[in-house]
Amino acid sequence: MTLPTSIDATQALLSSAGYVADRALSTVVFLSLKLQRPLFLEGEAGVGKTEIAKVLAKSLGRPLIRLQCYEGLDVAAAVYEWNYAGQMMAIRLTEAGGAVDRERLESELFSERYLIRRPLLQALEPGADGAPVLLIDELDRTDEAFEAFLLEVLSDFQVTIPELGTIRAPEPPLVILTSNRTREIHDALKRRCLYHWVDYPDAERELQILRTRLPHAPEALSRQVVAFVQAIRKEDLFKAPGVAETLDWATALVELDAVALDPTLVIDTLGVLLKYQDDIQAMQGGRAKALLDEVRSSAG
């Protein structure tokens, strides 16, 4: 599928795959695709940053290549490594055969045959349906050394392998980077990207997201769920629930055949919405009922 040619077309493209994006997000996604620039998305966990890459891959018919970041991530896991077991086997077989041409053996050992391609190198390969979508997820979990390595990839869409030389992408991949902002990302990397902060949605858009993802949920329940989540995000919590938790909670309530919220049901299912015991305890002492009363009062 061809890339969208306008902001409206981009918004429609995301919507066609079930992603409800506001105008600002649709604009920066369109510019990223149009200018072939990586898109750096920051925001709280669960607000839909990762989902954007998945939706783009699905709606454009492109393969999704995901690099999940973590502390200690290195080149061997992110870019490439050599098949050492295969190389050792080739050495032994050659030695068993008699005379060894060392230069020829070395050139064979460090060839494409023994190269194991990891996500970043895979993303530089041309695809039948166009360049893939490369998702570099939760970049803030890595260290600054890995960030520095990414500069070459994001600037020139190439990787240098000492034994093989420089491998360049014939067509730049569609790159999405995400961060939950547990630490600041270096300016040198940010300058190579377009930037957007993905915030919690307002009540209207969150209700639209819920209707899109869970169309069979009772309307009254959906409205109460969104209103309650919007209210609970204003509380002093260690981790406010994201859109992902809203969807999980609504799904759980539907599975319990709920048609509206009641205090007992809210208390019993808080573990779906909140992920820290301190937050759950803070809501169990009557605060959840008070918030629910406020939601009902506003709705009434």
mmCIF file of C-alpha atoms in Angstrom:
data_model
loop_
_atom_site.group_PDB
_atom_site.id
_atom_site.type_symbol
_atom_site.label_atom_id
_atom_site.label_comp_id
_atom_site.label_asym_id
_atom_site.label_seq_id
_atom_site.Cartn_x
_atom_site.Cartn_y
_atom_site.Cartn_z
ATOM 1 C CA MET A 1 0.000 0.000 0.000
ATOM 2 C CA THR A 2 1.235 3.485 -0.846
ATOM 3 C CA LEU A 3 2.001 6.027 1.845
ATOM 4 C CA PRO A 4 -0.710 8.574 2.738
ATOM 5 C CA THR A 5 -0.459 11.888 0.906
ATOM 6 C CA SER A 6 -2.036 14.161 3.514
ATOM 7 C CA ILE A 7 -2.678 14.538 7.230
ATOM 8 C CA ASP A 8 -6.321 13.568 6.768
ATOM 9 C CA ALA A 9 -5.299 10.464 4.833
ATOM 10 C CA THR A 10 -2.859 9.556 7.605
ATOM 11 C CA GLN A 11 -5.564 9.948 10.241
ATOM 12 C CA ALA A 12 -7.900 7.784 8.156
ATOM 13 C CA LEU A 13 -5.159 5.190 7.687
ATOM 14 C CA LEU A 14 -4.611 4.902 11.436
ATOM 15 C CA SER A 15 -8.356 4.818 12.022
ATOM 16 C CA SER A 16 -8.793 1.996 9.517
ATOM 17 C CA ALA A 17 -6.628 -0.188 11.751
ATOM 18 C CA GLY A 18 -8.465 0.804 14.925
ATOM 19 C CA TYR A 19 -6.138 3.569 16.163
ATOM 20 C CA VAL A 20 -7.908 6.780 17.187
ATOM 21 C CA ALA A 21 -5.310 9.531 16.710
ATOM 22 C CA ASP A 22 -5.728 13.247 17.273
ATOM 23 C CA ARG A 23 -4.737 15.821 14.666
ATOM 24 C CA ALA A 24 -1.329 16.574 16.178
ATOM 25 C CA LEU A 25 -0.253 12.933 16.234
ATOM 26 C CA SER A 26 -1.555 12.342 12.704
ATOM 27 C CA THR A 27 0.442 15.363 11.537
ATOM 28 C CA VAL A 28 3.763 14.193 12.953
ATOM 29 C CA VAL A 29 3.207 10.643 11.647
ATOM 30 C CA PHE A 30 2.485 12.042 8.172
ATOM 31 C CA LEU A 31 5.626 14.197 8.267
ATOM 32 C CA SER A 32 7.729 11.260 9.431
ATOM 33 C CA LEU A 33 6.541 9.171 6.487
ATOM 34 C CA LYS A 34 6.816 12.045 4.009
ATOM 35 C CA LEU A 35 10.287 13.233 5.071
ATOM 36 C CA GLN A 36 11.631 9.717 5.786
ATOM 37 C CA ARG A 37 12.624 10.801 9.281
ATOM 38 C CA PRO A 38 12.508 8.577 12.389
ATOM 39 C CA LEU A 39 9.658 9.383 14.751
ATOM 40 C CA PHE A 40 10.505 9.579 18.458
ATOM 41 C CA LEU A 41 7.483 9.117 20.730
ATOM 42 C CA GLU A 42 7.630 9.815 24.455
ATOM 43 C CA GLY A 43 4.895 9.383 27.020
ATOM 44 C CA GLU A 44 3.699 7.360 29.973
ATOM 45 C CA ALA A 45 3.473 3.599 29.630
ATOM 46 C CA GLY A 46 0.216 2.378 28.112
ATOM 47 C CA VAL A 47 -0.770 5.474 26.118
ATOM 48 C CA GLY A 48 -0.403 3.801 22.702
ATOM 49 C CA LYS A 49 3.138 4.588 21.528
ATOM 50 C CA THR A 50 4.063 1.036 20.555
ATOM 51 C CA GLU A 51 0.663 0.503 18.982
ATOM 52 C CA ILE A 52 1.358 3.209 16.393
ATOM 53 C CA ALA A 53 4.165 1.144 14.871
ATOM 54 C CA LYS A 54 1.986 -1.987 14.842
ATOM 55 C CA VAL A 55 -0.873 -0.119 13.200
ATOM 56 C CA LEU A 56 1.374 1.422 10.538
ATOM 57 C CA ALA A 57 2.814 -1.981 9.644
ATOM 58 C CA LYS A 58 -0.637 -3.522 9.458
ATOM 59 C CA SER A 59 -2.325 -0.741 7.497
ATOM 60 C CA LEU A 60 0.573 -0.276 5.044
ATOM 61 C CA GLY A 61 1.130 -4.002 4.565
ATOM 62 C CA ARG A 62 4.762 -3.748 5.706
ATOM 63 C CA PRO A 63 6.645 -6.205 7.936
ATOM 64 C CA LEU A 64 7.126 -5.066 11.513
ATOM 65 C CA ILE A 65 10.622 -5.512 12.952
ATOM 66 C CA ARG A 66 10.714 -4.900 16.696
ATOM 67 C CA LEU A 67 13.771 -4.275 18.826
ATOM 68 C CA GLN A 68 12.719 -4.483 22.471
ATOM 69 C CA CYS A 69 15.283 -2.522 24.464
ATOM 70 C CA TYR A 70 16.623 -3.505 27.863
ATOM 71 C CA GLU A 71 19.550 -2.706 30.124
ATOM 72 C CA GLY A 72 22.758 -4.165 28.679
ATOM 73 C CA LEU A 73 21.470 -4.415 25.094
ATOM 74 C CA ASP A 74 24.497 -4.673 22.784
ATOM 75 C CA VAL A 75 25.386 -4.928 19.106
ATOM 76 C CA ALA A 76 25.258 -8.733 19.122
ATOM 77 C CA ALA A 77 21.617 -8.724 20.187
ATOM 78 C CA ALA A 78 20.526 -5.626 18.269
ATOM 79 C CA VAL A 79 22.463 -5.682 14.985
ATOM 80 C CA TYR A 80 24.366 -8.855 14.157
ATOM 81 C CA GLU A 81 26.621 -11.598 15.384
ATOM 82 C CA TRP A 82 28.586 -14.378 13.774
ATOM 83 C CA ASN A 83 27.482 -17.990 13.863
ATOM 84 C CA TYR A 84 30.463 -19.134 15.923
ATOM 85 C CA ALA A 85 29.309 -22.749 16.138
ATOM 86 C CA GLY A 86 29.023 -22.927 12.346
ATOM 87 C CA GLN A 87 32.397 -21.267 11.910
ATOM 88 C CA MET A 88 34.083 -23.740 14.272
ATOM 89 C CA MET A 89 32.515 -26.647 12.428
ATOM 90 C CA ALA A 90 33.771 -25.264 9.102
ATOM 91 C CA ILE A 91 37.289 -24.883 10.520
ATOM 92 C CA ARG A 92 37.367 -28.467 11.778
ATOM 93 C CA LEU A 93 36.036 -29.881 8.538
ATOM 94 C CA THR A 94 38.619 -27.915 6.555
ATOM 95 C CA GLU A 95 41.459 -29.034 8.821
ATOM 96 C CA ALA A 96 40.294 -32.631 8.577
ATOM 97 C CA GLY A 97 40.462 -32.358 4.794
ATOM 98 C CA GLY A 98 44.186 -31.663 4.777
ATOM 99 C CA ALA A 99 45.842 -28.521 3.411
ATOM 100 C CA VAL A 100 44.287 -25.266 4.588
ATOM 101 C CA ASP A 101 44.164 -22.087 2.509
ATOM 102 C CA ARG A 102 43.932 -19.654 5.427
ATOM 103 C CA GLU A 103 42.997 -16.580 3.409
ATOM 104 C CA ARG A 104 40.221 -18.412 1.601
ATOM 105 C CA LEU A 105 38.983 -19.972 4.837
ATOM 106 C CA GLU A 106 38.877 -16.610 6.566
ATOM 107 C CA SER A 107 36.922 -15.007 3.723
ATOM 108 C CA GLU A 108 34.403 -17.854 3.834
ATOM 109 C CA LEU A 109 34.043 -17.734 7.598
ATOM 110 C CA PHE A 110 33.227 -14.022 7.614
ATOM 111 C CA SER A 111 30.732 -14.076 4.780
ATOM 112 C CA GLU A 112 26.946 -13.704 4.570
ATOM 113 C CA ARG A 113 26.635 -17.453 5.098
ATOM 114 C CA TYR A 114 27.654 -17.187 8.768
ATOM 115 C CA LEU A 115 26.091 -13.810 9.504
ATOM 116 C CA ILE A 116 23.164 -13.819 11.941
ATOM 117 C CA ARG A 117 21.033 -10.750 11.301
ATOM 118 C CA ARG A 118 19.402 -9.103 14.288
ATOM 119 C CA PRO A 119 16.554 -6.529 14.115
ATOM 120 C CA LEU A 120 18.530 -3.417 13.105
ATOM 121 C CA LEU A 121 20.295 -5.219 10.270
ATOM 122 C CA GLN A 122 17.076 -6.924 9.177
ATOM 123 C CA ALA A 123 15.432 -3.510 8.916
ATOM 124 C CA LEU A 124 17.995 -2.401 6.319
ATOM 125 C CA GLU A 125 17.062 -5.203 3.937
ATOM 126 C CA PRO A 126 14.694 -4.425 1.053
ATOM 127 C CA GLY A 127 11.272 -6.046 1.187
ATOM 128 C CA ALA A 128 8.901 -7.083 -1.559
ATOM 129 C CA ASP A 129 6.197 -4.786 -0.160
ATOM 130 C CA GLY A 130 8.497 -1.880 0.622
ATOM 131 C CA ALA A 131 10.741 -0.922 3.507
ATOM 132 C CA PRO A 132 9.721 -2.458 6.850
ATOM 133 C CA VAL A 133 8.502 -0.638 9.938
ATOM 134 C CA LEU A 134 11.284 -0.662 12.532
ATOM 135 C CA LEU A 135 10.116 -0.307 16.121
ATOM 136 C CA ILE A 136 12.826 0.510 18.667
ATOM 137 C CA ASP A 137 10.755 0.091 21.798
ATOM 138 C CA GLU A 138 11.490 1.607 25.227
ATOM 139 C CA LEU A 139 14.822 3.134 24.255
ATOM 140 C CA ASP A 140 15.150 4.669 27.722
ATOM 141 C CA ARG A 141 15.884 1.178 29.116
ATOM 142 C CA THR A 142 19.246 1.035 27.304
ATOM 143 C CA ASP A 143 22.428 2.955 28.116
ATOM 144 C CA GLU A 144 24.115 5.896 26.397
ATOM 145 C CA ALA A 145 26.628 3.645 24.611
ATOM 146 C CA PHE A 146 23.821 1.995 22.661
ATOM 147 C CA GLU A 147 22.294 5.385 21.886
ATOM 148 C CA ALA A 148 25.621 6.450 20.379
ATOM 149 C CA PHE A 149 25.653 3.367 18.176
ATOM 150 C CA LEU A 150 22.160 4.199 16.897
ATOM 151 C CA LEU A 151 23.346 7.542 15.521
ATOM 152 C CA GLU A 152 24.824 5.924 12.394
ATOM 153 C CA VAL A 153 21.697 3.882 11.808
ATOM 154 C CA LEU A 154 19.312 6.813 12.192
ATOM 155 C CA SER A 155 21.462 9.310 10.263
ATOM 156 C CA ASP A 156 22.389 7.288 7.193
ATOM 157 C CA PHE A 157 20.365 4.066 7.574
ATOM 158 C CA GLN A 158 23.506 2.000 7.408
ATOM 159 C CA VAL A 159 25.518 -0.361 9.583
ATOM 160 C CA THR A 160 29.257 -0.968 9.400
ATOM 161 C CA ILE A 161 30.454 -4.540 9.932
ATOM 162 C CA PRO A 162 34.274 -4.606 10.105
ATOM 163 C CA GLU A 163 34.592 -7.966 8.326
ATOM 164 C CA LEU A 164 32.082 -7.143 5.553
ATOM 165 C CA GLY A 165 32.050 -3.369 5.219
ATOM 166 C CA THR A 166 29.109 -0.978 5.251
ATOM 167 C CA ILE A 167 25.594 -2.243 4.591
ATOM 168 C CA ARG A 168 23.155 0.456 3.467
ATOM 169 C CA ALA A 169 19.392 0.306 3.156
ATOM 170 C CA PRO A 170 18.255 0.806 -0.459
ATOM 171 C CA GLU A 171 15.110 2.380 1.008
ATOM 172 C CA PRO A 172 14.977 3.802 4.556
ATOM 173 C CA PRO A 173 12.789 1.818 6.952
ATOM 174 C CA LEU A 174 9.878 3.526 8.677
ATOM 175 C CA VAL A 175 11.369 4.042 12.132
ATOM 176 C CA ILE A 176 9.402 4.507 15.354
ATOM 177 C CA LEU A 177 11.287 4.951 18.628
ATOM 178 C CA THR A 178 9.478 4.975 21.966
ATOM 179 C CA SER A 179 10.457 6.041 25.468
ATOM 180 C CA ASN A 180 8.616 5.992 28.797
ATOM 181 C CA ARG A 181 11.022 8.735 29.937
ATOM 182 C CA THR A 182 12.549 6.831 32.830
ATOM 183 C CA ARG A 183 15.684 8.743 31.794
ATOM 184 C CA GLU A 184 16.444 11.490 29.301
ATOM 185 C CA ILE A 185 17.540 10.531 25.788
ATOM 186 C CA HIS A 186 20.588 12.386 24.442
ATOM 187 C CA ASP A 187 19.985 15.441 22.256
ATOM 188 C CA ALA A 188 22.166 14.040 19.452
ATOM 189 C CA LEU A 189 19.707 11.203 18.928
ATOM 190 C CA LYS A 190 16.610 13.370 19.312
ATOM 191 C CA ARG A 191 17.884 15.774 16.641
ATOM 192 C CA ARG A 192 17.771 12.963 14.104
ATOM 193 C CA CYS A 193 14.076 12.392 14.765
ATOM 194 C CA LEU A 194 10.744 14.115 14.685
ATOM 195 C CA TYR A 195 9.367 14.316 18.219
ATOM 196 C CA HIS A 196 5.919 13.926 19.756
ATOM 197 C CA TRP A 197 4.701 13.568 23.324
ATOM 198 C CA VAL A 198 1.843 11.056 23.489
ATOM 199 C CA ASP A 199 -0.352 12.152 26.369
ATOM 200 C CA TYR A 200 -3.337 10.533 28.036
ATOM 201 C CA PRO A 201 -6.414 11.125 25.853
ATOM 202 C CA ASP A 202 -9.256 13.351 26.969
ATOM 203 C CA ALA A 203 -12.549 11.715 27.896
ATOM 204 C CA GLU A 204 -14.113 12.111 24.446
ATOM 205 C CA ARG A 205 -11.213 10.474 22.613
ATOM 206 C CA GLU A 206 -10.802 7.744 25.209
ATOM 207 C CA LEU A 207 -14.485 6.862 24.847
ATOM 208 C CA GLN A 208 -14.019 6.763 21.082
ATOM 209 C CA ILE A 209 -11.027 4.432 21.528
ATOM 210 C CA LEU A 210 -13.060 2.169 23.797
ATOM 211 C CA ARG A 211 -15.966 2.066 21.359
ATOM 212 C CA THR A 212 -13.586 1.227 18.512
ATOM 213 C CA ARG A 213 -11.744 -1.552 20.344
ATOM 214 C CA LEU A 214 -14.695 -2.937 22.328
ATOM 215 C CA PRO A 215 -17.809 -2.193 20.252
ATOM 216 C CA HIS A 216 -19.954 -4.803 22.028
ATOM 217 C CA ALA A 217 -19.527 -3.202 25.457
ATOM 218 C CA PRO A 218 -22.712 -1.611 26.872
ATOM 219 C CA GLU A 219 -22.729 2.117 26.199
ATOM 220 C CA ALA A 220 -23.504 3.055 29.800
ATOM 221 C CA LEU A 221 -20.648 0.883 31.054
ATOM 222 C CA SER A 222 -18.209 2.364 28.544
ATOM 223 C CA ARG A 223 -19.084 5.905 29.601
ATOM 224 C CA GLN A 224 -18.711 5.075 33.294
ATOM 225 C CA VAL A 225 -15.408 3.271 32.752
ATOM 226 C CA VAL A 226 -13.923 6.238 30.891
ATOM 227 C CA ALA A 227 -15.240 8.742 33.421
ATOM 228 C CA PHE A 228 -13.869 6.690 36.334
ATOM 229 C CA VAL A 229 -10.443 6.291 34.697
ATOM 230 C CA GLN A 230 -10.301 9.992 33.880
ATOM 231 C CA ALA A 231 -11.065 10.735 37.540
ATOM 232 C CA ILE A 232 -8.599 8.237 38.981
ATOM 233 C CA ARG A 233 -5.755 9.703 36.890
ATOM 234 C CA LYS A 234 -6.116 12.902 38.909
ATOM 235 C CA GLU A 235 -5.396 11.017 42.138
ATOM 236 C CA ASP A 236 -1.945 10.867 43.738
ATOM 237 C CA LEU A 237 -0.968 7.440 42.389
ATOM 238 C CA PHE A 238 2.399 5.827 41.812
ATOM 239 C CA LYS A 239 1.289 4.845 38.287
ATOM 240 C CA ALA A 240 -1.876 6.185 36.710
ATOM 241 C CA PRO A 241 -3.649 3.748 34.379
ATOM 242 C CA GLY A 242 -3.007 4.140 30.673
ATOM 243 C CA VAL A 243 -5.333 3.508 27.753
ATOM 244 C CA ALA A 244 -4.166 -0.112 27.682
ATOM 245 C CA GLU A 245 -5.437 -0.554 31.258
ATOM 246 C CA THR A 246 -8.738 1.136 30.366
ATOM 247 C CA LEU A 247 -9.251 -1.388 27.586
ATOM 248 C CA ASP A 248 -8.217 -4.304 29.804
ATOM 249 C CA TRP A 249 -10.580 -3.203 32.562
ATOM 250 C CA ALA A 250 -13.513 -2.699 30.216
ATOM 251 C CA THR A 251 -12.876 -6.120 28.667
ATOM 252 C CA ALA A 252 -12.794 -7.746 32.102
ATOM 253 C CA LEU A 253 -16.031 -6.035 33.110
ATOM 254 C CA VAL A 254 -17.752 -7.199 29.939
ATOM 255 C CA GLU A 255 -16.584 -10.752 30.657
ATOM 256 C CA LEU A 256 -18.213 -10.395 34.091
ATOM 257 C CA ASP A 257 -21.485 -9.423 32.357
ATOM 258 C CA ALA A 258 -21.430 -5.958 33.907
ATOM 259 C CA VAL A 259 -23.729 -3.328 32.440
ATOM 260 C CA ALA A 260 -22.746 -0.575 34.885
ATOM 261 C CA LEU A 261 -20.208 0.056 37.625
ATOM 262 C CA ASP A 262 -20.945 -0.569 41.294
ATOM 263 C CA PRO A 263 -18.609 -0.171 44.306
ATOM 264 C CA THR A 264 -18.114 -3.904 44.897
ATOM 265 C CA LEU A 265 -17.328 -4.575 41.252
ATOM 266 C CA VAL A 266 -14.829 -1.698 41.129
ATOM 267 C CA ILE A 267 -13.007 -2.847 44.274
ATOM 268 C CA ASP A 268 -12.889 -6.475 43.099
ATOM 269 C CA THR A 269 -11.377 -5.576 39.730
ATOM 270 C CA LEU A 270 -8.937 -2.801 40.709
ATOM 271 C CA GLY A 271 -6.045 -5.192 40.028
ATOM 272 C CA VAL A 272 -6.875 -5.018 36.331
ATOM 273 C CA LEU A 273 -6.748 -1.221 36.313
ATOM 274 C CA LEU A 274 -3.934 -0.510 38.796
ATOM 275 C CA LYS A 275 -0.607 -2.336 38.908
ATOM 276 C CA TYR A 276 0.834 -1.318 42.293
ATOM 277 C CA GLN A 277 -0.450 -2.515 45.671
ATOM 278 C CA ASP A 278 -0.033 0.918 47.273
ATOM 279 C CA ASP A 279 -2.311 2.423 44.610
ATOM 280 C CA ILE A 280 -4.898 -0.333 45.076
ATOM 281 C CA GLN A 281 -4.883 0.156 48.847
ATOM 282 C CA ALA A 282 -5.298 3.911 48.424
ATOM 283 C CA MET A 283 -8.454 3.286 46.404
ATOM 284 C CA GLN A 284 -9.904 0.556 48.610
ATOM 285 C CA GLY A 285 -10.513 2.654 51.710
ATOM 286 C CA GLY A 286 -13.625 4.279 50.314
ATOM 287 C CA ARG A 287 -11.926 6.524 47.780
ATOM 288 C CA ALA A 288 -13.049 4.315 44.882
ATOM 289 C CA LYS A 289 -16.682 4.592 46.040
ATOM 290 C CA ALA A 290 -16.354 8.371 46.347
ATOM 291 C CA LEU A 291 -14.984 8.634 42.813
ATOM 292 C CA LEU A 292 -17.740 6.367 41.528
ATOM 293 C CA ASP A 293 -20.356 8.557 43.228
ATOM 294 C CA GLU A 294 -18.830 11.591 41.512
ATOM 295 C CA VAL A 295 -18.957 9.794 38.159
ATOM 296 C CA ARG A 296 -22.599 8.856 38.661
ATOM 297 C CA SER A 297 -23.459 12.371 39.789
ATOM 298 C CA SER A 298 -21.822 13.892 36.709
ATOM 299 C CA ALA A 299 -23.576 11.405 34.434
ATOM 300 C CA GLY A 300 -26.897 12.046 36.079
#
